[in-house]
Structures are given as C-alpha cells and as structure tokens.
Amino acid sequence: MHEIAVHAEFAAAHALRIAGQVAPLHGHNWRITARIQGDQLDRDGLVCDFHTVHDVLMQIIAPFHNNNLNDVPPFSKGVNPTAELVAQHIARELHLGLDAALAPHARLASVSVSEAPGCVATYSADPPAEGQPNELDEPLPVMAPSPDGGPSHG
C-alpha cells in the first residue's frame, strides 16, 4: 500500500455550540493533512500528483481563510463548525474534487484537522462495501433550532 500526504493551513474563527450553549468566538491556525492511499501506482509511478491534491485542497479551504466559519457554507447552514465536522466536510469535498484523478487505483484515506498544538480530529474515509453507498456522499449533520431560535445540537 502506498500513501501520500498533503498539508495546508488556513486561519479562521468559529463559535461552537456545546450542550446548547454558544462558546465565545475564537480563532485558530487550522492545519489540514489529506492522505491518499493506493494499492498500486499509476503508469507514472504515482498514487496521485501532489499538486493535484494540493490545488483541490486549496480551493476547498479558500472560503474559510480569514473568515468566521459560522458564516461560511456548510457551517452557515446550521452545521456546528467543530474540528471533526471541518475534517468531514473537507474529506467530502476532496472526494468529489479528486474522484477522476484517483480512480481506479487510489482513494482518499483520511483528512486530519488540527486547530491547536496536540489537538487533532481525523475523518477516515472507509471504502464502501460493494453495492453500498459511499459515506462521503452523505450530508453533514445540521443542528436543530434551539428555543431561542439559534442552532442547537439535536
């Protein structure tokens, strides 16, 4: 098995909702690691071109850079901007953006997000069983409205 890893970084703020309470708005330098695996290499001896993965990753995170994640889709649509859900969102978008570049010999293995030293959330993209839907095609969970009209965990 071969694996490549591509790293990127962006700066963004977020305000999480935890146990129905909104935490104060705060910012991070978010570090992203996308891992691509392949059982075999392509005819050029690559799992996937690093530049292809990096370019798609940069397109995905560009709207987040120097912004409040709560104001940027999908987080502006009721998705709590946790590190876990940021990783899952980036994984979904990479899956869609790299599908042709990876098929048929490679796949997105995982996306890790670090918002602070020593704190890492990883979304592992398990390959679907034959005939089963890909979990990366599923939407992110949306918070239910709270009694005050704002989003809340549901």
mmCIF file of C-alpha atoms in Angstrom:
data_model
loop_
_atom_site.group_PDB
_atom_site.id
_atom_site.type_symbol
_atom_site.label_atom_id
_atom_site.label_comp_id
_atom_site.label_asym_id
_atom_site.label_seq_id
_atom_site.Cartn_x
_atom_site.Cartn_y
_atom_site.Cartn_z
ATOM 1 C CA MET A 1 0.000 0.000 0.000
ATOM 2 C CA HIS A 2 1.300 3.445 -0.931
ATOM 3 C CA GLU A 3 0.208 6.657 0.758
ATOM 4 C CA ILE A 4 0.830 10.341 0.144
ATOM 5 C CA ALA A 5 0.029 13.197 2.494
ATOM 6 C CA VAL A 6 -0.634 16.802 1.510
ATOM 7 C CA HIS A 7 -0.652 19.601 4.084
ATOM 8 C CA ALA A 8 -2.334 23.003 4.001
ATOM 9 C CA GLU A 9 -3.206 25.704 6.503
ATOM 10 C CA PHE A 10 -5.769 28.443 6.941
ATOM 11 C CA ALA A 11 -6.658 30.960 9.657
ATOM 12 C CA ALA A 12 -10.299 31.175 10.737
ATOM 13 C CA ALA A 13 -12.548 31.834 13.708
ATOM 14 C CA HIS A 14 -15.529 29.834 14.934
ATOM 15 C CA ALA A 15 -18.058 29.785 17.755
ATOM 16 C CA LEU A 16 -19.103 26.275 18.719
ATOM 17 C CA ARG A 17 -22.391 25.267 20.259
ATOM 18 C CA ILE A 18 -21.701 22.791 23.062
ATOM 19 C CA ALA A 19 -24.526 21.376 25.184
ATOM 20 C CA GLY A 20 -26.849 24.080 23.866
ATOM 21 C CA GLN A 21 -24.528 26.934 24.803
ATOM 22 C CA VAL A 22 -22.614 29.075 22.296
ATOM 23 C CA ALA A 23 -18.915 29.299 23.123
ATOM 24 C CA PRO A 24 -17.150 32.627 22.591
ATOM 25 C CA LEU A 25 -15.923 33.368 19.075
ATOM 26 C CA HIS A 26 -12.228 32.487 18.853
ATOM 27 C CA GLY A 27 -9.687 31.815 16.123
ATOM 28 C CA HIS A 28 -7.138 29.211 15.135
ATOM 29 C CA ASN A 29 -4.487 28.486 12.583
ATOM 30 C CA TRP A 30 -6.057 25.320 11.204
ATOM 31 C CA ARG A 31 -3.627 22.709 9.838
ATOM 32 C CA ILE A 32 -5.009 20.173 7.382
ATOM 33 C CA THR A 33 -3.496 16.853 6.304
ATOM 34 C CA ALA A 34 -5.126 14.906 3.482
ATOM 35 C CA ARG A 35 -3.959 11.309 2.969
ATOM 36 C CA ILE A 36 -4.434 9.427 -0.285
ATOM 37 C CA GLN A 37 -3.815 5.652 -0.488
ATOM 38 C CA GLY A 38 -3.406 3.295 -3.367
ATOM 39 C CA ASP A 39 -2.814 -0.433 -3.732
ATOM 40 C CA GLN A 40 -0.978 0.284 -6.947
ATOM 41 C CA LEU A 41 0.676 3.236 -8.637
ATOM 42 C CA ASP A 42 -0.462 4.793 -11.893
ATOM 43 C CA ARG A 43 1.553 4.465 -15.099
ATOM 44 C CA ASP A 44 3.746 7.397 -13.981
ATOM 45 C CA GLY A 45 4.592 5.715 -10.674
ATOM 46 C CA LEU A 46 2.286 7.976 -8.613
ATOM 47 C CA VAL A 47 -0.552 7.400 -6.180
ATOM 48 C CA CYS A 48 -1.743 10.840 -7.295
ATOM 49 C CA ASP A 49 0.109 14.013 -8.236
ATOM 50 C CA PHE A 50 0.804 16.075 -5.085
ATOM 51 C CA HIS A 51 -0.041 19.275 -6.976
ATOM 52 C CA THR A 52 -3.471 17.972 -7.986
ATOM 53 C CA VAL A 53 -4.366 17.146 -4.377
ATOM 54 C CA HIS A 54 -2.921 20.446 -3.114
ATOM 55 C CA ASP A 55 -4.794 22.522 -5.715
ATOM 56 C CA VAL A 56 -8.148 20.907 -4.903
ATOM 57 C CA LEU A 57 -7.492 21.204 -1.151
ATOM 58 C CA MET A 58 -6.663 24.913 -1.508
ATOM 59 C CA GLN A 59 -9.888 25.528 -3.455
ATOM 60 C CA ILE A 60 -11.883 23.859 -0.661
ATOM 61 C CA ILE A 61 -10.326 25.828 2.190
ATOM 62 C CA ALA A 62 -10.042 29.202 0.399
ATOM 63 C CA PRO A 63 -13.525 30.390 1.542
ATOM 64 C CA PHE A 64 -12.562 29.654 5.169
ATOM 65 C CA HIS A 65 -9.303 31.666 5.228
ATOM 66 C CA ASN A 66 -9.516 34.785 7.414
ATOM 67 C CA ASN A 67 -13.248 34.287 7.953
ATOM 68 C CA ASN A 68 -15.654 33.148 10.648
ATOM 69 C CA LEU A 69 -16.533 29.522 9.817
ATOM 70 C CA ASN A 70 -20.043 30.110 11.191
ATOM 71 C CA ASP A 71 -20.598 32.487 8.242
ATOM 72 C CA VAL A 72 -19.308 30.134 5.509
ATOM 73 C CA PRO A 73 -21.192 27.161 3.999
ATOM 74 C CA PRO A 74 -21.816 24.476 5.099
ATOM 75 C CA PHE A 75 -21.392 25.875 8.619
ATOM 76 C CA SER A 76 -23.586 28.909 7.872
ATOM 77 C CA LYS A 77 -26.414 26.437 7.211
ATOM 78 C CA GLY A 78 -26.605 25.021 10.733
ATOM 79 C CA VAL A 79 -23.593 22.681 10.796
ATOM 80 C CA ASN A 80 -21.605 23.128 14.026
ATOM 81 C CA PRO A 81 -18.036 24.093 12.961
ATOM 82 C CA THR A 82 -16.237 21.502 15.110
ATOM 83 C CA ALA A 83 -12.823 20.233 14.063
ATOM 84 C CA GLU A 84 -14.467 16.855 13.438
ATOM 85 C CA LEU A 85 -17.043 18.298 11.047
ATOM 86 C CA VAL A 86 -14.475 20.550 9.338
ATOM 87 C CA ALA A 87 -12.429 17.401 8.646
ATOM 88 C CA GLN A 88 -15.507 15.551 7.368
ATOM 89 C CA HIS A 89 -16.522 18.466 5.116
ATOM 90 C CA ILE A 90 -13.042 18.736 3.615
ATOM 91 C CA ALA A 91 -12.984 14.952 3.090
ATOM 92 C CA ARG A 92 -16.351 15.065 1.267
ATOM 93 C CA GLU A 93 -15.206 17.893 -0.980
ATOM 94 C CA LEU A 94 -11.847 16.221 -1.709
ATOM 95 C CA HIS A 95 -13.668 13.003 -2.572
ATOM 96 C CA LEU A 96 -15.794 14.888 -5.095
ATOM 97 C CA GLY A 97 -12.930 17.008 -6.448
ATOM 98 C CA LEU A 98 -10.396 14.195 -6.811
ATOM 99 C CA ASP A 99 -12.629 11.347 -7.928
ATOM 100 C CA ALA A 100 -11.385 11.293 -11.537
ATOM 101 C CA ALA A 101 -7.735 11.828 -10.534
ATOM 102 C CA LEU A 102 -7.816 8.875 -8.119
ATOM 103 C CA ALA A 103 -9.907 6.307 -9.996
ATOM 104 C CA PRO A 104 -9.446 3.418 -10.196
ATOM 105 C CA HIS A 105 -6.220 2.770 -8.262
ATOM 106 C CA ALA A 106 -6.339 5.198 -5.294
ATOM 107 C CA ARG A 107 -8.749 6.678 -2.757
ATOM 108 C CA LEU A 108 -8.989 9.359 -0.120
ATOM 109 C CA ALA A 109 -7.937 7.651 3.124
ATOM 110 C CA SER A 110 -8.376 10.440 5.689
ATOM 111 C CA VAL A 111 -8.376 14.132 6.461
ATOM 112 C CA SER A 112 -6.932 15.410 9.737
ATOM 113 C CA VAL A 113 -7.559 18.871 11.142
ATOM 114 C CA SER A 114 -5.522 20.454 13.924
ATOM 115 C CA GLU A 115 -6.814 23.663 15.452
ATOM 116 C CA ALA A 116 -4.225 23.810 18.249
ATOM 117 C CA PRO A 117 -0.960 22.005 19.060
ATOM 118 C CA GLY A 118 -1.715 18.479 20.219
ATOM 119 C CA CYS A 119 -5.397 18.632 19.222
ATOM 120 C CA VAL A 120 -6.218 16.692 16.052
ATOM 121 C CA ALA A 121 -9.533 15.472 14.639
ATOM 122 C CA THR A 122 -9.375 12.877 11.855
ATOM 123 C CA TYR A 123 -12.093 11.755 9.489
ATOM 124 C CA SER A 124 -11.258 8.378 7.945
ATOM 125 C CA ALA A 125 -12.974 7.646 4.685
ATOM 126 C CA ASP A 126 -13.624 3.924 4.724
ATOM 127 C CA PRO A 127 -14.176 2.480 1.254
ATOM 128 C CA PRO A 128 -17.794 1.429 0.763
ATOM 129 C CA ALA A 129 -18.662 -2.247 0.557
ATOM 130 C CA GLU A 130 -19.656 -3.345 -2.913
ATOM 131 C CA GLY A 131 -23.146 -2.140 -3.748
ATOM 132 C CA GLN A 132 -23.263 0.168 -0.701
ATOM 133 C CA PRO A 133 -23.374 3.996 -0.805
ATOM 134 C CA ASN A 134 -20.222 5.950 -0.040
ATOM 135 C CA GLU A 135 -20.459 7.662 3.356
ATOM 136 C CA LEU A 136 -18.723 10.674 1.801
ATOM 137 C CA ASP A 137 -21.869 11.265 -0.245
ATOM 138 C CA GLU A 138 -23.933 11.757 2.940
ATOM 139 C CA PRO A 139 -24.715 15.323 4.150
ATOM 140 C CA LEU A 140 -23.167 16.742 7.321
ATOM 141 C CA PRO A 141 -25.410 16.783 10.419
ATOM 142 C CA VAL A 142 -27.342 20.022 10.929
ATOM 143 C CA MET A 143 -28.089 21.309 14.427
ATOM 144 C CA ALA A 144 -31.752 21.557 15.415
ATOM 145 C CA PRO A 145 -33.009 25.054 16.307
ATOM 146 C CA SER A 146 -32.723 25.939 19.987
ATOM 147 C CA PRO A 147 -35.624 27.503 21.912
ATOM 148 C CA ASP A 148 -34.105 30.970 21.304
ATOM 149 C CA GLY A 149 -34.224 30.363 17.531
ATOM 150 C CA GLY A 150 -30.493 29.734 17.120
ATOM 151 C CA PRO A 151 -28.963 26.390 16.164
ATOM 152 C CA SER A 152 -28.506 23.724 18.813
ATOM 153 C CA HIS A 153 -27.366 20.116 18.924
ATOM 154 C CA GLY A 154 -30.279 17.867 18.128
#
